[in-house]
PDB file of C-alpha atoms and ligand atoms in Angstrom:
ATOM      1  CA  GLU A 139       0.006  -0.049  -0.055  1.00 50.00           C
ATOM      2  CA  ALA A 140       2.578   2.508   1.033  1.00 51.00           C
ATOM      3  CA  LYS A 141       4.943   1.390  -1.685  1.00 53.00           C
ATOM      4  CA  ARG A 142       2.360   1.822  -4.467  1.00 55.00           C
ATOM      5  CA  ARG A 143       1.995   5.362  -3.299  1.00 59.00           C
ATOM      6  CA  ASP A 144       5.571   6.142  -3.227  1.00 60.00           C
ATOM      7  CA  ARG A 145       6.277   5.001  -6.517  1.00 68.00           C
ATOM      8  CA  PRO A 146       4.937   7.722  -8.629  1.00 72.00           C
ATOM      9  CA  GLN A 147       6.764  10.219  -6.286  1.00 76.00           C
ATOM     10  CA  THR A 148      10.021   8.393  -6.879  1.00 77.00           C
ATOM     11  CA  VAL A 149       9.709   8.629 -10.401  1.00 77.00           C
ATOM     12  CA  ARG A 150       8.952  12.079 -10.366  1.00 80.00           C
ATOM     13  CA  TYR A 151      11.843  12.806  -8.253  1.00 79.00           C
ATOM     14  CA  GLN A 152      13.877  11.052 -10.537  1.00 84.00           C
ATOM     15  CA  ALA A 153      12.621  13.188 -13.498  1.00 85.00           C
ATOM     16  CA  GLU A 154      13.230  16.293 -11.590  1.00 85.00           C
ATOM     17  CA  LEU A 155      16.900  15.220 -10.919  1.00 82.00           C
ATOM     18  CA  ASP A 156      17.498  14.268 -14.391  1.00 85.00           C
ATOM     19  CA  ARG A 157      15.830  17.571 -15.494  1.00 86.00           C
ATOM     20  CA  ARG A 158      18.260  19.358 -13.310  1.00 86.00           C
ATOM     21  CA  VAL A 159      21.417  17.497 -14.239  1.00 87.00           C
ATOM     22  CA  GLN A 160      20.453  18.024 -18.134  1.00 87.00           C
ATOM     23  CA  GLY A 161      19.959  21.880 -17.497  1.00 87.00           C
ATOM     24  CA  ARG A 162      23.392  21.937 -15.561  1.00 87.00           C
ATOM     25  CA  LEU A 163      25.123  20.132 -18.366  1.00 90.00           C
ATOM     26  CA  GLN A 164      23.679  22.286 -20.901  1.00 92.00           C
ATOM     27  CA  MET A 165      24.737  25.350 -19.185  1.00 92.00           C
ATOM     28  CA  VAL A 166      28.377  24.113 -18.766  1.00 94.00           C
ATOM     29  CA  ALA A 167      28.438  23.302 -22.693  1.00 95.00           C
ATOM     30  CA  ARG A 168      26.795  26.743 -23.476  1.00 95.00           C
ATOM     31  CA  LEU A 169      29.605  28.444 -21.074  1.00 96.00           C
ATOM     32  CA  HIS A 170      32.289  26.357 -23.113  1.00 96.00           C
ATOM     33  CA  GLU A 171      30.934  28.080 -26.151  1.00 97.00           C
ATOM     34  CA  ALA A 172      30.427  31.627 -24.573  1.00 97.00           C
ATOM     35  CA  ILE A 173      34.207  31.441 -23.608  1.00 96.00           C
ATOM     36  CA  GLU A 174      35.004  30.574 -27.205  1.00 95.00           C
ATOM     37  CA  ARG A 175      33.035  33.233 -28.772  1.00 96.00           C
ATOM     38  CA  GLU A 176      34.114  36.099 -26.044  1.00 94.00           C
ATOM     39  CA  GLU A 177      30.410  36.675 -25.102  1.00 97.00           C
ATOM     40  CA  PHE A 178      31.809  38.015 -21.778  1.00 98.00           C
ATOM     41  CA  GLU A 179      32.393  41.482 -20.858  1.00 97.00           C
ATOM     42  CA  LEU A 180      34.133  43.277 -17.760  1.00 98.00           C
ATOM     43  CA  HIS A 181      32.051  46.229 -15.933  1.00 98.00           C
ATOM     44  CA  PHE A 182      34.143  48.113 -13.675  1.00 98.00           C
ATOM     45  CA  GLN A 183      33.418  49.767 -10.260  1.00 98.00           C
ATOM     46  CA  PRO A 184      35.523  52.562  -9.029  1.00 98.00           C
ATOM     47  CA  GLN A 185      37.064  52.546  -5.972  1.00 98.00           C
ATOM     48  CA  TYR A 186      37.682  55.779  -3.885  1.00 98.00           C
ATOM     49  CA  PHE A 187      40.007  57.095  -1.009  1.00 98.00           C
ATOM     50  CA  ALA A 188      37.737  57.523   2.068  1.00 97.00           C
ATOM     51  CA  SER A 189      37.072  61.052   1.434  1.00 94.00           C
ATOM     52  CA  GLY A 190      34.915  60.029  -1.606  1.00 93.00           C
ATOM     53  CA  ARG A 191      36.516  62.294  -3.948  1.00 93.00           C
ATOM     54  CA  GLU A 192      39.603  60.986  -5.393  1.00 95.00           C
ATOM     55  CA  PRO A 193      39.490  57.654  -7.263  1.00 97.00           C
ATOM     56  CA  VAL A 194      42.107  54.853  -6.339  1.00 98.00           C
ATOM     57  CA  GLY A 195      41.289  52.438  -8.782  1.00 98.00           C
ATOM     58  CA  LEU A 196      38.596  50.030 -10.429  1.00 98.00           C
ATOM     59  CA  GLU A 197      37.214  46.584  -9.762  1.00 98.00           C
ATOM     60  CA  ALA A 198      36.735  44.462 -12.711  1.00 98.00           C
ATOM     61  CA  LEU A 199      33.236  42.543 -12.666  1.00 98.00           C
ATOM     62  CA  VAL A 200      32.563  40.079 -15.308  1.00 98.00           C
ATOM     63  CA  ARG A 201      29.083  39.738 -16.802  1.00 98.00           C
ATOM     64  CA  TRP A 202      28.126  37.279 -19.482  1.00 97.00           C
ATOM     65  CA  ARG A 203      26.347  39.003 -22.428  1.00 96.00           C
ATOM     66  CA  HIS A 204      23.867  36.155 -23.327  1.00 94.00           C
ATOM     67  CA  PRO A 205      22.382  36.519 -26.708  1.00 92.00           C
ATOM     68  CA  GLU A 206      18.866  35.809 -25.681  1.00 93.00           C
ATOM     69  CA  ARG A 207      18.784  36.521 -21.961  1.00 93.00           C
ATOM     70  CA  GLY A 208      20.707  39.770 -22.081  1.00 95.00           C
ATOM     71  CA  LEU A 209      23.383  40.526 -19.539  1.00 96.00           C
ATOM     72  CA  VAL A 210      23.772  37.567 -16.889  1.00 96.00           C
ATOM     73  CA  PRO A 211      25.180  38.594 -13.428  1.00 97.00           C
ATOM     74  CA  PRO A 212      28.353  36.476 -12.266  1.00 98.00           C
ATOM     75  CA  GLY A 213      26.411  35.037  -9.455  1.00 97.00           C
ATOM     76  CA  GLU A 214      24.500  32.912 -12.061  1.00 95.00           C
ATOM     77  CA  PHE A 215      27.385  31.434 -13.752  1.00 96.00           C
ATOM     78  CA  ILE A 216      30.450  31.585 -11.696  1.00 97.00           C
ATOM     79  CA  PRO A 217      29.565  28.843  -9.404  1.00 96.00           C
ATOM     80  CA  VAL A 218      28.970  26.823 -12.525  1.00 96.00           C
ATOM     81  CA  CYS A 219      32.301  27.640 -14.102  1.00 97.00           C
ATOM     82  CA  GLU A 220      33.993  26.838 -10.673  1.00 96.00           C
ATOM     83  CA  ASP A 221      32.416  23.334 -10.655  1.00 95.00           C
ATOM     84  CA  SER A 222      33.171  22.649 -14.091  1.00 95.00           C
ATOM     85  CA  GLY A 223      36.797  23.824 -13.915  1.00 95.00           C
ATOM     86  CA  LEU A 224      35.715  26.449 -16.756  1.00 97.00           C
ATOM     87  CA  ILE A 225      36.630  29.243 -14.349  1.00 97.00           C
ATOM     88  CA  VAL A 226      40.434  28.686 -15.218  1.00 97.00           C
ATOM     89  CA  PRO A 227      40.048  29.738 -19.020  1.00 96.00           C
ATOM     90  CA  LEU A 228      37.324  32.400 -18.083  1.00 97.00           C
ATOM     91  CA  GLY A 229      39.693  33.847 -15.089  1.00 97.00           C
ATOM     92  CA  ARG A 230      42.545  34.080 -17.764  1.00 97.00           C
ATOM     93  CA  TRP A 231      40.400  35.913 -20.233  1.00 97.00           C
ATOM     94  CA  VAL A 232      39.100  38.297 -17.265  1.00 98.00           C
ATOM     95  CA  LEU A 233      43.037  39.034 -16.369  1.00 98.00           C
ATOM     96  CA  ARG A 234      43.869  39.669 -19.983  1.00 98.00           C
ATOM     97  CA  GLU A 235      40.851  42.111 -20.307  1.00 98.00           C
ATOM     98  CA  ALA A 236      41.675  43.643 -17.117  1.00 98.00           C
ATOM     99  CA  ALA A 237      45.372  44.494 -18.326  1.00 98.00           C
ATOM    100  CA  ARG A 238      44.129  45.696 -21.736  1.00 98.00           C
ATOM    101  CA  HIS A 239      41.727  48.189 -20.085  1.00 98.00           C
ATOM    102  CA  HIS A 240      44.541  49.399 -17.781  1.00 97.00           C
ATOM    103  CA  ARG A 241      46.444  50.304 -21.113  1.00 97.00           C
ATOM    104  CA  LEU A 242      43.274  52.139 -22.105  1.00 97.00           C
ATOM    105  CA  LEU A 243      43.203  53.996 -18.739  1.00 97.00           C
ATOM    106  CA  VAL A 244      46.840  55.145 -19.192  1.00 96.00           C
ATOM    107  CA  GLU A 245      45.826  56.117 -22.725  1.00 96.00           C
ATOM    108  CA  ALA A 246      43.100  58.491 -21.420  1.00 96.00           C
ATOM    109  CA  GLY A 247      45.727  60.031 -18.644  1.00 96.00           C
ATOM    110  CA  TRP A 248      44.813  57.722 -15.949  1.00 96.00           C
ATOM    111  CA  GLN A 249      47.915  56.030 -15.055  1.00 92.00           C
ATOM    112  CA  GLY A 250      47.763  56.135 -11.521  1.00 90.00           C
ATOM    113  CA  LEU A 251      44.608  53.849 -10.923  1.00 97.00           C
ATOM    114  CA  THR A 252      44.695  50.267 -10.041  1.00 98.00           C
ATOM    115  CA  ILE A 253      42.805  47.290 -11.393  1.00 98.00           C
ATOM    116  CA  ALA A 254      41.497  44.967  -9.012  1.00 98.00           C
ATOM    117  CA  VAL A 255      40.373  41.308 -10.413  1.00 98.00           C
ATOM    118  CA  ASN A 256      38.684  38.765  -8.479  1.00 98.00           C
ATOM    119  CA  VAL A 257      40.226  35.388  -8.498  1.00 98.00           C
ATOM    120  CA  SER A 258      38.261  32.205  -7.534  1.00 96.00           C
ATOM    121  CA  ALA A 259      39.795  29.796  -5.017  1.00 94.00           C
ATOM    122  CA  ILE A 260      39.523  27.046  -7.493  1.00 94.00           C
ATOM    123  CA  GLN A 261      41.449  29.191 -10.059  1.00 95.00           C
ATOM    124  CA  PHE A 262      44.044  30.109  -7.309  1.00 96.00           C
ATOM    125  CA  ARG A 263      44.655  26.310  -6.776  1.00 93.00           C
ATOM    126  CA  SER A 264      44.766  25.314 -10.547  1.00 93.00           C
ATOM    127  CA  GLY A 265      48.374  25.930 -10.441  1.00 91.00           C
ATOM    128  CA  GLU A 266      48.104  28.110 -13.484  1.00 94.00           C
ATOM    129  CA  LEU A 267      47.371  31.562 -12.169  1.00 96.00           C
ATOM    130  CA  GLU A 268      51.267  32.286 -11.352  1.00 96.00           C
ATOM    131  CA  ALA A 269      52.476  31.755 -15.065  1.00 96.00           C
ATOM    132  CA  ASP A 270      49.305  33.389 -16.258  1.00 96.00           C
ATOM    133  CA  VAL A 271      50.053  36.545 -14.423  1.00 97.00           C
ATOM    134  CA  GLY A 272      53.627  36.459 -14.891  1.00 97.00           C
ATOM    135  CA  ALA A 273      53.126  36.303 -18.731  1.00 97.00           C
ATOM    136  CA  LEU A 274      50.260  39.058 -18.311  1.00 97.00           C
ATOM    137  CA  VAL A 275      52.723  41.377 -16.331  1.00 97.00           C
ATOM    138  CA  GLN A 276      55.490  41.076 -18.964  1.00 97.00           C
ATOM    139  CA  GLU A 277      53.271  41.375 -22.043  1.00 97.00           C
ATOM    140  CA  PHE A 278      51.617  44.603 -20.734  1.00 97.00           C
ATOM    141  CA  SER A 279      54.567  45.924 -19.019  1.00 95.00           C
ATOM    142  CA  LEU A 280      52.322  46.493 -15.828  1.00 96.00           C
ATOM    143  CA  PRO A 281      54.266  48.665 -13.340  1.00 96.00           C
ATOM    144  CA  PRO A 282      54.237  47.321  -9.801  1.00 96.00           C
ATOM    145  CA  GLY A 283      51.226  47.989  -7.748  1.00 96.00           C
ATOM    146  CA  VAL A 284      48.742  48.626 -10.769  1.00 97.00           C
ATOM    147  CA  LEU A 285      47.106  44.763 -10.859  1.00 98.00           C
ATOM    148  CA  GLU A 286      45.390  43.701  -7.667  1.00 98.00           C
ATOM    149  CA  LEU A 287      43.945  40.297  -7.025  1.00 98.00           C
ATOM    150  CA  GLU A 288      40.856  40.103  -4.726  1.00 98.00           C
ATOM    151  CA  LEU A 289      41.177  36.651  -3.037  1.00 95.00           C
ATOM    152  CA  THR A 290      38.798  34.850  -0.728  1.00 92.00           C
ATOM    153  CA  GLU A 291      40.013  33.393   2.869  1.00 89.00           C
ATOM    154  CA  SER A 292      39.129  29.969   1.404  1.00 88.00           C
ATOM    155  CA  ILE A 293      42.458  29.821  -0.662  1.00 88.00           C
ATOM    156  CA  VAL A 294      44.561  28.841   2.558  1.00 83.00           C
ATOM    157  CA  MET A 295      42.035  26.235   3.479  1.00 80.00           C
ATOM    158  CA  ASP A 296      43.307  22.957   2.446  1.00 79.00           C
ATOM    159  CA  ASP A 297      47.222  23.926   2.393  1.00 88.00           C
ATOM    160  CA  PRO A 298      47.979  26.964   3.904  1.00 89.00           C
ATOM    161  CA  GLU A 299      51.938  26.459   3.223  1.00 92.00           C
ATOM    162  CA  ALA A 300      51.401  26.191  -0.598  1.00 93.00           C
ATOM    163  CA  ALA A 301      48.912  29.134  -0.634  1.00 93.00           C
ATOM    164  CA  ILE A 302      51.612  31.334   0.997  1.00 94.00           C
ATOM    165  CA  ALA A 303      54.282  30.423  -1.164  1.00 95.00           C
ATOM    166  CA  VAL A 304      52.038  31.292  -4.316  1.00 96.00           C
ATOM    167  CA  LEU A 305      51.151  34.627  -2.707  1.00 96.00           C
ATOM    168  CA  GLU A 306      54.754  35.291  -2.026  1.00 96.00           C
ATOM    169  CA  ARG A 307      55.675  34.755  -5.765  1.00 96.00           C
ATOM    170  CA  LEU A 308      52.822  36.741  -7.105  1.00 97.00           C
ATOM    171  CA  ARG A 309      53.890  39.618  -5.079  1.00 97.00           C
ATOM    172  CA  GLN A 310      57.275  39.419  -6.567  1.00 96.00           C
ATOM    173  CA  PHE A 311      55.572  40.229  -9.869  1.00 97.00           C
ATOM    174  CA  GLY A 312      54.330  43.414  -8.325  1.00 97.00           C
ATOM    175  CA  VAL A 313      50.978  42.275  -7.866  1.00 98.00           C
ATOM    176  CA  MET A 314      48.849  43.641  -4.961  1.00 98.00           C
ATOM    177  CA  LEU A 315      46.771  41.477  -2.801  1.00 97.00           C
ATOM    178  CA  SER A 316      43.608  41.720  -1.122  1.00 97.00           C
ATOM    179  CA  ILE A 317      41.067  39.359   0.950  1.00 95.00           C
ATOM    180  CA  ASP A 318      37.572  39.972  -0.476  1.00 95.00           C
ATOM    181  CA  ASP A 319      34.545  39.570   1.657  1.00 92.00           C
ATOM    182  CA  PHE A 320      36.626  39.793   4.784  1.00 91.00           C
ATOM    183  CA  GLY A 321      35.074  38.000   7.630  1.00 84.00           C
ATOM    184  CA  THR A 322      32.613  35.938   5.810  1.00 86.00           C
ATOM    185  CA  GLY A 323      34.289  32.797   5.241  1.00 75.00           C
ATOM    186  CA  TYR A 324      36.655  30.254   6.429  1.00 69.00           C
ATOM    187  CA  SER A 325      38.767  32.236   9.024  1.00 65.00           C
ATOM    188  CA  SER A 326      42.319  32.808   8.084  1.00 64.00           C
ATOM    189  CA  MET A 327      42.867  34.920  11.340  1.00 72.00           C
ATOM    190  CA  ALA A 328      45.393  32.312  12.582  1.00 75.00           C
ATOM    191  CA  TYR A 329      47.188  32.833   9.203  1.00 80.00           C
ATOM    192  CA  LEU A 330      46.830  36.432   8.732  1.00 84.00           C
ATOM    193  CA  HIS A 331      49.971  37.436  10.420  1.00 84.00           C
ATOM    194  CA  ARG A 332      51.853  35.180   7.704  1.00 86.00           C
ATOM    195  CA  LEU A 333      49.751  35.773   4.827  1.00 90.00           C
ATOM    196  CA  PRO A 334      51.543  38.236   2.319  1.00 94.00           C
ATOM    197  CA  VAL A 335      48.643  40.444   1.478  1.00 95.00           C
ATOM    198  CA  ASP A 336      48.313  44.128   1.256  1.00 97.00           C
ATOM    199  CA  LYS A 337      44.687  44.950   2.027  1.00 97.00           C
ATOM    200  CA  LEU A 338      41.344  43.572   3.862  1.00 96.00           C
ATOM    201  CA  LYS A 339      38.179  44.030   2.117  1.00 97.00           C
ATOM    202  CA  ILE A 340      35.279  44.155   4.484  1.00 96.00           C
ATOM    203  CA  ASP A 341      32.124  42.448   3.272  1.00 95.00           C
ATOM    204  CA  ARG A 342      29.353  44.620   2.494  1.00 96.00           C
ATOM    205  CA  SER A 343      27.184  42.505   4.949  1.00 96.00           C
ATOM    206  CA  PHE A 344      29.022  44.193   7.822  1.00 96.00           C
ATOM    207  CA  ILE A 345      28.750  47.745   6.308  1.00 97.00           C
ATOM    208  CA  ALA A 346      24.907  47.821   6.159  1.00 96.00           C
ATOM    209  CA  ASP A 347      23.706  50.038   8.881  1.00 94.00           C
ATOM    210  CA  VAL A 348      27.203  50.289  10.393  1.00 96.00           C
ATOM    211  CA  GLU A 349      26.569  53.641  11.947  1.00 95.00           C
ATOM    212  CA  GLU A 350      23.524  52.031  13.938  1.00 96.00           C
ATOM    213  CA  ASP A 351      24.172  48.580  14.036  1.00 96.00           C
ATOM    214  CA  SER A 352      26.365  48.018  16.987  1.00 96.00           C
ATOM    215  CA  HIS A 353      27.077  44.248  16.099  1.00 96.00           C
ATOM    216  CA  ASN A 354      28.285  45.277  12.532  1.00 96.00           C
ATOM    217  CA  ALA A 355      30.179  48.451  14.066  1.00 97.00           C
ATOM    218  CA  ALA A 356      32.133  46.036  16.345  1.00 96.00           C
ATOM    219  CA  ILE A 357      32.983  43.691  13.502  1.00 94.00           C
ATOM    220  CA  CYS A 358      34.298  46.638  11.414  1.00 96.00           C
ATOM    221  CA  GLU A 359      36.154  48.030  14.213  1.00 96.00           C
ATOM    222  CA  SER A 360      37.933  44.996  14.932  1.00 94.00           C
ATOM    223  CA  VAL A 361      38.775  44.426  11.111  1.00 94.00           C
ATOM    224  CA  LEU A 362      40.339  48.118  11.094  1.00 96.00           C
ATOM    225  CA  SER A 363      42.110  47.571  14.220  1.00 95.00           C
ATOM    226  CA  LEU A 364      43.362  44.128  12.934  1.00 93.00           C
ATOM    227  CA  ALA A 365      44.596  45.594   9.737  1.00 95.00           C
ATOM    228  CA  ARG A 366      46.347  48.601  11.829  1.00 95.00           C
ATOM    229  CA  SER A 367      48.561  46.219  13.821  1.00 93.00           C
ATOM    230  CA  PHE A 368      49.343  44.075  10.520  1.00 93.00           C
ATOM    231  CA  GLY A 369      50.144  46.952   8.677  1.00 95.00           C
ATOM    232  CA  LEU A 370      47.431  46.346   5.975  1.00 96.00           C
ATOM    233  CA  LYS A 371      45.111  48.791   4.393  1.00 98.00           C
ATOM    234  CA  VAL A 372      41.109  48.449   4.630  1.00 98.00           C
ATOM    235  CA  ILE A 373      38.645  49.002   1.935  1.00 98.00           C
ATOM    236  CA  ALA A 374      35.005  48.735   2.607  1.00 98.00           C
ATOM    237  CA  GLU A 375      32.772  47.388   0.022  1.00 97.00           C
ATOM    238  CA  GLY A 376      28.880  48.035  -0.421  1.00 98.00           C
ATOM    239  CA  VAL A 377      29.018  51.804   0.781  1.00 98.00           C
ATOM    240  CA  GLU A 378      25.792  52.976   0.142  1.00 98.00           C
ATOM    241  CA  THR A 379      25.004  56.083   2.469  1.00 98.00           C
ATOM    242  CA  ARG A 380      26.990  58.943   3.233  1.00 97.00           C
ATOM    243  CA  ALA A 381      26.421  58.043   6.952  1.00 97.00           C
ATOM    244  CA  GLN A 382      28.138  54.749   6.291  1.00 98.00           C
ATOM    245  CA  MET A 383      31.241  56.545   4.470  1.00 98.00           C
ATOM    246  CA  ASP A 384      31.657  59.093   7.196  1.00 98.00           C
ATOM    247  CA  TRP A 385      31.598  56.383   9.809  1.00 98.00           C
ATOM    248  CA  LEU A 386      34.362  54.439   7.973  1.00 98.00           C
ATOM    249  CA  ARG A 387      36.353  57.471   7.305  1.00 98.00           C
ATOM    250  CA  GLN A 388      36.377  58.692  10.920  1.00 98.00           C
ATOM    251  CA  ARG A 389      37.827  55.270  11.990  1.00 98.00           C
ATOM    252  CA  GLY A 390      40.629  55.098   9.602  1.00 98.00           C
ATOM    253  CA  CYS A 391      39.188  53.037   6.844  1.00 98.00           C
ATOM    254  CA  ASP A 392      41.442  53.993   3.888  1.00 98.00           C
ATOM    255  CA  GLU A 393      39.218  53.258   0.769  1.00 98.00           C
ATOM    256  CA  VAL A 394      35.525  52.876  -0.028  1.00 98.00           C
ATOM    257  CA  GLN A 395      33.464  51.194  -2.844  1.00 98.00           C
ATOM    258  CA  GLY A 396      29.849  51.110  -3.389  1.00 98.00           C
ATOM    259  CA  PHE A 397      26.756  52.491  -5.121  1.00 98.00           C
ATOM    260  CA  LEU A 398      27.015  55.758  -3.220  1.00 98.00           C
ATOM    261  CA  LEU A 399      29.888  56.616  -5.154  1.00 98.00           C
ATOM    262  CA  ALA A 400      29.439  54.725  -8.514  1.00 98.00           C
ATOM    263  CA  ARG A 401      27.843  51.352  -9.678  1.00 98.00           C
ATOM    264  CA  PRO A 402      29.620  48.851 -11.800  1.00 98.00           C
ATOM    265  CA  MET A 403      29.843  50.338 -15.371  1.00 98.00           C
ATOM    266  CA  PRO A 404      30.934  49.591 -18.813  1.00 97.00           C
ATOM    267  CA  PHE A 405      34.311  51.117 -19.598  1.00 97.00           C
ATOM    268  CA  ALA A 406      33.260  53.934 -21.779  1.00 95.00           C
ATOM    269  CA  ASP A 407      30.990  55.190 -18.909  1.00 98.00           C
ATOM    270  CA  VAL A 408      33.963  54.911 -16.275  1.00 97.00           C
ATOM    271  CA  LEU A 409      35.789  57.362 -18.362  1.00 95.00           C
ATOM    272  CA  ARG A 410      32.795  59.882 -18.568  1.00 95.00           C
ATOM    273  CA  HIS A 411      32.293  59.139 -14.640  1.00 96.00           C
ATOM    274  CA  LEU A 412      36.051  59.947 -13.832  1.00 95.00           C
ATOM    275  CA  GLY A 413      36.133  63.254 -15.836  1.00 91.00           C
ATOM    276  CA  HIS A 414      39.358  64.919 -16.484  1.00 90.00           C
ATOM    277  CA  PRO A 415      42.378  62.899 -15.676  1.00 91.00           C
ATOM    278  CA  PRO A 416      44.670  64.829 -13.074  1.00 86.00           C
ATOM    279  CA  ARG A 417      47.690  66.158 -14.586  1.00 76.00           C
TER     280      ARG A 417
HETATM  281  P1  C2E B 502      32.587  40.890  -4.858  1.00 77.07           P
HETATM  282  O1  C2E B 502      33.885  40.744  -5.542  1.00 77.07           O
HETATM  283  O2  C2E B 502      32.363  40.893  -3.449  1.00 77.07           O
HETATM  284  O3  C2E B 502      31.890  42.140  -5.658  1.00 77.07           O
HETATM  285  C1  C2E B 502      30.988  43.055  -4.937  1.00 77.07           C
HETATM  286  C2  C2E B 502      29.631  42.677  -5.629  1.00 77.07           C
HETATM  287  O4  C2E B 502      28.789  43.799  -4.856  1.00 77.07           O
HETATM  288  C3  C2E B 502      29.552  43.130  -7.254  1.00 77.07           C
HETATM  289  O5  C2E B 502      28.350  42.327  -7.613  1.00 77.07           O
HETATM  290  C4  C2E B 502      28.975  44.544  -7.155  1.00 77.07           C
HETATM  291  O6  C2E B 502      28.252  45.197  -8.064  1.00 77.07           O
HETATM  292  C5  C2E B 502      28.206  44.595  -5.866  1.00 77.07           C
HETATM  293  N1  C2E B 502      28.240  45.813  -5.118  1.00 77.07           N
HETATM  294  C6  C2E B 502      28.987  46.906  -5.223  1.00 77.07           C
HETATM  295  N2  C2E B 502      28.672  48.099  -4.400  1.00 77.07           N
HETATM  296  C7  C2E B 502      27.520  47.688  -4.012  1.00 77.07           C
HETATM  297  C8  C2E B 502      26.517  48.292  -3.171  1.00 77.07           C
HETATM  298  O7  C2E B 502      26.738  49.499  -2.770  1.00 77.07           O
HETATM  299  N3  C2E B 502      25.400  47.664  -2.799  1.00 77.07           N
HETATM  300  C9  C2E B 502      25.162  46.556  -3.121  1.00 77.07           C
HETATM  301  N4  C2E B 502      23.897  45.784  -2.774  1.00 77.07           N
HETATM  302  N5  C2E B 502      26.228  45.735  -4.027  1.00 77.07           N
HETATM  303  C10 C2E B 502      27.212  46.338  -4.257  1.00 77.07           C
HETATM  304  P2  C2E B 502      28.588  41.327  -8.924  1.00 77.07           P
HETATM  305  O8  C2E B 502      29.215  42.191  -9.945  1.00 77.07           O
HETATM  306  O9  C2E B 502      27.157  40.876  -9.202  1.00 77.07           O
HETATM  307  O10 C2E B 502      29.493  40.348  -8.572  1.00 77.07           O
HETATM  308  C11 C2E B 502      29.228  39.159  -7.551  1.00 77.07           C
HETATM  309  C12 C2E B 502      30.364  38.329  -7.183  1.00 77.07           C
HETATM  310  O11 C2E B 502      30.619  37.567  -8.296  1.00 77.07           O
HETATM  311  C13 C2E B 502      31.744  39.222  -6.815  1.00 77.07           C
HETATM  312  O12 C2E B 502      31.548  39.598  -5.319  1.00 77.07           O
HETATM  313  C14 C2E B 502      32.686  38.039  -7.145  1.00 77.07           C
HETATM  314  O13 C2E B 502      32.597  37.494  -6.148  1.00 77.07           O
HETATM  315  C15 C2E B 502      32.121  37.531  -8.211  1.00 77.07           C
HETATM  316  N6  C2E B 502      32.735  37.762  -9.544  1.00 77.07           N
HETATM  317  C16 C2E B 502      32.537  38.928 -10.259  1.00 77.07           C
HETATM  318  N7  C2E B 502      33.404  39.112 -11.410  1.00 77.07           N
HETATM  319  C17 C2E B 502      34.236  37.932 -11.366  1.00 77.07           C
HETATM  320  C18 C2E B 502      35.496  37.474 -11.996  1.00 77.07           C
HETATM  321  O14 C2E B 502      35.764  38.001 -12.942  1.00 77.07           O
HETATM  322  N8  C2E B 502      36.124  36.315 -11.385  1.00 77.07           N
HETATM  323  C19 C2E B 502      35.458  35.698 -10.361  1.00 77.07           C
HETATM  324  N9  C2E B 502      36.199  34.607  -9.868  1.00 77.07           N
HETATM  325  N10 C2E B 502      34.486  35.934  -9.653  1.00 77.07           N
HETATM  326  C20 C2E B 502      33.872  37.132  -9.948  1.00 77.07           C
HETATM  327 MG1   MG B 503      35.527  41.570  -5.252  1.00 77.07          MG
HETATM  328 MG1   MG B 504      33.941  41.497  -2.083  1.00 77.07          MG
HETATM  329 MG1   MG B 505      31.125  40.327  -1.787  1.00 77.07          MG
END
């Protein structure tokens, strides 16, 4: 009796599972093509000194220009790229595009700006990042301090020693390193004093209502004091209000990024947004 009732449900469950696996496989195949056809594009979000007036650099954020669906945000395809290994060729493309746009920035008179690129932990552990970055720095003659890699705490997870060695070699190329979404992931606290990084990026979940939410304020204050004692810079992401920006500046946060200052935008809009370069 119970069995007879279960059957159709099992069948339905199996069908649902098949459909999902199929969908996933199709997406992987489609992403493969998208990389070959270069259907991706970079948008850039300006990062500012804490005063909010002078730009420090740009964060490159990838989007998929899907022929039918339009602009697809990274949250919808980066995880699939990570699971399938496609993040390695995609990440390589992103790095190259970032370097190419740095050249365009210099041509427009903005030589001082940094370009930050997000690097997935899978890409970091692929063993190819170092060689890719080294080749890029050479090909584009990137001056030290221009290219910044945004990494997550999870890179140190399974083999901290190996990760530290890679970070050290990356820095020898003149690459700056920051820890993205700091405070949300696996805690690298125990390794922080040994991690050769330049900057901590406070996750935007801690910036929300920071001037009123005492829990978030405490977290931000500890990140700021941690950074101070390790000689690291701090950037806050997701700054949406003047009150948040003032709060952060008053407590020694070095840089800010968020919708208050600028949204991610195509490169042409960045140049318009920045206005006249400094002379
Ligand atoms: P992330 O690196 O932490 O980037 C910040 C995200 O927050 C971006 O979303 C940005 O548009 C958004 N954001 C910036 N300011 C504000 C704000 O004031 N308020 C709010 N609500 N959001 C803000 P996006 O572009 O959708 O990217 C999401 C995530 O996808 C990134 O988080 C990053 O982890 C990943 N990602 C983006 N591009 C790449 C890439 O080229 N490679 C890799 N591996 N990951 C990428
Ligand atoms: Mg980032
Ligand atoms: Mg972030
Ligand atoms: Mg984030």
